[in-house]
Amino acid sequence: MKRLLVTGGAGFIGANFCHYWSAAHADDRIVVLDALTYAGNVTSIAQLIESGRVRFVRGDIGERDRVAALLREEHIDTIVNFAAESHVDRSIEDPQCFLRTNVMGTHALLEAARTTWTQPVAASSRFHHVSTDEVYGSLLPTDPAFTENTPYSPNSPYAASKAAADHIVRAYVHTYGLPCTISNCSNNYGPYQFPEKLLPLCIVNILEGRPLPIYGDGLQVRDWLHVSDHCRAIDRILSASPVGETWNIGGGSSEPNLMVVESVCRLVDEAFAGRRELAARFPRSAPALGKPSRSLICHVRDRPGHDRRYAINDGKIARLGFVTQTTLDAGLAATVRWYLDNEAWWRAVSSGEYQAWYARQYAQ
Ligand code: NAD
Ligand code: DAU
């Protein structure tokens, strides 16, 4: 039986991970530590909290002594660190909180573990740090996909803060023998994703009849990973990875943004054609007004320093026995369905703060 601390467990991937872990490992104890920034939504794990499967603690990973006390009180043996500022565009507007949480916060969490898990650290203890493929920088069209040995070359303040954290985690393995692993994954999508990210933003905007803002020419390529596959990959790493290893996780679905957004438009239109009640529920949406959703696509000012292409070589994690199960077509269809059926969730999280961000970000 493991005793997990899931940091950032009220965010998109962390919440999906709690749902996944709770179902896959029913006997394990799960404690969520989350500061509930604008991107954290305790409603995403409310059922798990109410049923007693998850204990929720509101707090900051940067509070080293408080975190250390929690590790001792709960006898935590496994930390999965999802907590971060995660949105590239916000890091361009204001990098400081990215350095505070992603760099200093990760360091405080490592210190809490180092001072609590006294030497020799039990073989069952593990600190897994969740990182991103953005640390590798941007690929040219003909470059080979990122491997775990690709040199770091982060281009945004967000990516640089994640790269710095990865280096600190690595240093804690080599200097202090802390039993850490790192994963660097590609773009996740699926349920509970905050609407500031491309896919939920487009789904919600179609339903609200708002433009779909495509940065630049929209031909930037991302490798789309369904969040359920990501959660299974982390499980595999926790159970089979030696200490000190890093793992790339991709979705095997590299597509330009514009094509992915067009797929989302088609899926929403098909859903409206098959479910008559949707037009009444979303009267401002393009399909309710008799227009194809793709008519909302508009090209806007590009993101500064926008990385052109990411791609993951997943050969290493395949050797751990991990394969993705969700194709992009199936994953997008399930995601569109989830947002259609969970209107209360996305309306509740689209708070005043989000509206203010949206107005600043998309003012032309
Ligand atoms: P998210 O923004 O949806 O959630 C982040 C969560 O962390 C939120 O619940 C927030 O309240 C919490 N948090 C922020 N600062 C905190 C702090 N100081 N202390 C405690 N909690 C804090 O992010 P996400 O998309 O779920 O990403 C999770 C992790 O995965 C991040 O580390 C991110 O860098 C990484 N990642 C995400 C993707 C992706 O496509 N979403 C891809 C690769 C890597
Ligand atoms: O690659 C992994 C990364 O994926 C994670 O580390 C980040 O935490 C996560 O946010 C994501 O970063 P991206 O910048 O790729 O995600 P985002 O959804 O913001 O953008 C996806 C692509 O879509 C990117 O090329 C920018 C583009 N885009 C985004 C938005 C929000 C648009 O064209 N228009 C938009 O309005």
Short mmCIF file of C-alpha atoms and ligand atoms in Angstrom, two decimals, residues 6-16 32-42 56-63 67 81-87 97-98 100-102 105-106 129-134 158 161-162 183-189 192-194 196-197 223-225 227 230 234 249, ligand 1:
data_model
loop_
_atom_site.label_atom_id
_atom_site.label_comp_id
_atom_site.label_asym_id
_atom_site.label_seq_id
_atom_site.Cartn_x
_atom_site.Cartn_y
_atom_site.Cartn_z
CA VAL A 6 -0.27 14.56 -5.09
CA THR A 7 0.70 18.21 -5.40
CA GLY A 8 -1.41 20.27 -7.80
CA GLY A 9 -4.09 17.58 -7.51
CA ALA A 10 -6.89 20.11 -8.08
CA GLY A 11 -5.45 21.09 -11.47
CA PHE A 12 -6.14 19.42 -14.80
CA ILE A 13 -3.66 16.53 -14.86
CA GLY A 14 -3.44 16.18 -11.07
CA ALA A 15 -7.22 15.75 -10.77
CA ASN A 16 -7.28 13.18 -13.56
CA VAL A 32 -3.76 16.31 -2.31
CA LEU A 33 -1.81 19.49 -1.63
CA ASP A 34 -2.91 22.39 -3.80
CA ALA A 35 -2.71 26.16 -3.43
CA LEU A 36 -5.91 26.61 -5.49
CA THR A 37 -4.61 29.26 -7.82
CA TYR A 38 -6.97 30.37 -10.60
CA ALA A 39 -6.22 27.02 -12.32
CA GLY A 40 -7.01 24.83 -9.32
CA ASN A 41 -10.58 23.60 -8.90
CA VAL A 42 -11.46 21.51 -5.91
CA PHE A 56 -7.53 17.70 0.49
CA VAL A 57 -5.09 20.19 2.03
CA ARG A 58 -4.96 23.73 0.74
CA GLY A 59 -1.33 24.86 0.76
CA ASP A 60 1.70 25.95 -1.20
CA ILE A 61 4.54 23.59 -2.17
CA GLY A 62 6.86 26.47 -1.29
CA GLU A 63 5.97 26.18 2.42
CA VAL A 67 4.91 20.32 3.76
CA ASN A 81 4.64 16.79 -8.14
CA PHE A 82 2.15 18.29 -10.59
CA ALA A 83 1.96 21.69 -8.87
CA ALA A 84 3.08 24.43 -11.21
CA GLU A 85 2.20 27.53 -13.10
CA SER A 86 1.52 25.84 -16.44
CA HIS A 87 0.40 28.36 -19.07
CA CYS A 97 5.22 33.50 -10.18
CA PHE A 98 6.56 30.83 -12.58
CA ARG A 100 8.45 31.20 -7.49
CA THR A 101 6.35 28.05 -7.85
CA ASN A 102 8.09 26.03 -10.54
CA GLY A 105 8.47 25.70 -4.95
CA THR A 106 9.93 22.50 -6.41
CA HIS A 129 8.50 15.19 -10.83
CA VAL A 130 6.15 15.96 -13.73
CA SER A 131 7.83 18.06 -16.39
CA THR A 132 7.32 19.00 -20.02
CA ASP A 133 8.72 18.42 -23.50
CA GLU A 134 9.02 22.23 -23.78
CA TYR A 158 7.54 28.78 -18.42
CA SER A 161 11.35 27.48 -15.11
CA LYS A 162 10.47 23.81 -15.76
CA SER A 183 8.84 12.61 -16.86
CA ASN A 184 8.73 15.08 -19.77
CA CYS A 185 5.43 14.83 -21.57
CA SER A 186 3.75 16.49 -24.52
CA ASN A 187 0.46 18.45 -24.73
CA ASN A 188 -2.24 16.81 -22.61
CA TYR A 189 -5.95 17.12 -23.33
CA TYR A 192 -11.14 19.06 -16.35
CA GLN A 193 -8.69 21.12 -18.44
CA PHE A 194 -8.87 24.82 -17.63
CA GLU A 196 -7.31 28.89 -21.16
CA LYS A 197 -5.59 26.02 -23.05
CA ASP A 223 2.10 15.85 -29.99
CA TRP A 224 -1.34 15.38 -28.40
CA LEU A 225 -1.48 13.06 -25.38
CA VAL A 227 -4.49 12.67 -20.06
CA HIS A 230 -0.35 10.19 -19.21
CA ILE A 234 3.25 7.81 -14.51
CA ILE A 249 5.82 10.54 -22.71
P1 NAD B 1 -2.85 23.25 -14.17
O1 NAD B 1 -2.45 24.67 -14.33
O2 NAD B 1 -4.16 22.80 -14.70
O3 NAD B 1 -2.82 22.85 -12.62
C1 NAD B 1 -1.77 23.24 -11.78
C2 NAD B 1 -2.24 23.03 -10.34
O4 NAD B 1 -1.16 23.40 -9.47
C3 NAD B 1 -3.44 23.90 -9.96
O5 NAD B 1 -4.39 23.13 -9.26
C4 NAD B 1 -2.84 24.97 -9.05
O6 NAD B 1 -3.75 25.44 -8.06
C5 NAD B 1 -1.69 24.20 -8.42
N1 NAD B 1 -0.61 25.08 -7.93
C6 NAD B 1 -0.06 26.13 -8.59
N2 NAD B 1 0.89 26.69 -7.82
C7 NAD B 1 0.95 25.98 -6.67
C8 NAD B 1 1.75 26.04 -5.49
N3 NAD B 1 2.67 27.00 -5.33
N4 NAD B 1 1.54 25.13 -4.52
C9 NAD B 1 0.59 24.16 -4.65
N5 NAD B 1 -0.20 24.06 -5.74
C10 NAD B 1 -0.02 24.95 -6.74
O7 NAD B 1 -1.66 22.40 -14.81
P2 NAD B 1 -1.69 21.00 -15.53
O8 NAD B 1 -1.94 21.21 -16.97
O9 NAD B 1 -2.51 20.07 -14.76
O10 NAD B 1 -0.15 20.60 -15.39
C11 NAD B 1 0.30 19.81 -14.30
C12 NAD B 1 1.80 19.62 -14.42
O11 NAD B 1 2.09 18.98 -15.67
C13 NAD B 1 2.61 20.91 -14.44
O12 NAD B 1 3.80 20.69 -13.72
C14 NAD B 1 2.91 21.16 -15.90
O13 NAD B 1 4.11 21.89 -16.06
C15 NAD B 1 3.04 19.74 -16.40
N6 NAD B 1 2.73 19.54 -17.81
C16 NAD B 1 1.49 19.87 -18.31
C17 NAD B 1 1.20 19.60 -19.64
C18 NAD B 1 -0.14 19.95 -20.24
O14 NAD B 1 -0.32 19.78 -21.46
N7 NAD B 1 -1.12 20.41 -19.49
C19 NAD B 1 2.16 19.00 -20.46
C20 NAD B 1 3.42 18.73 -19.93
C21 NAD B 1 3.68 18.97 -18.59
#
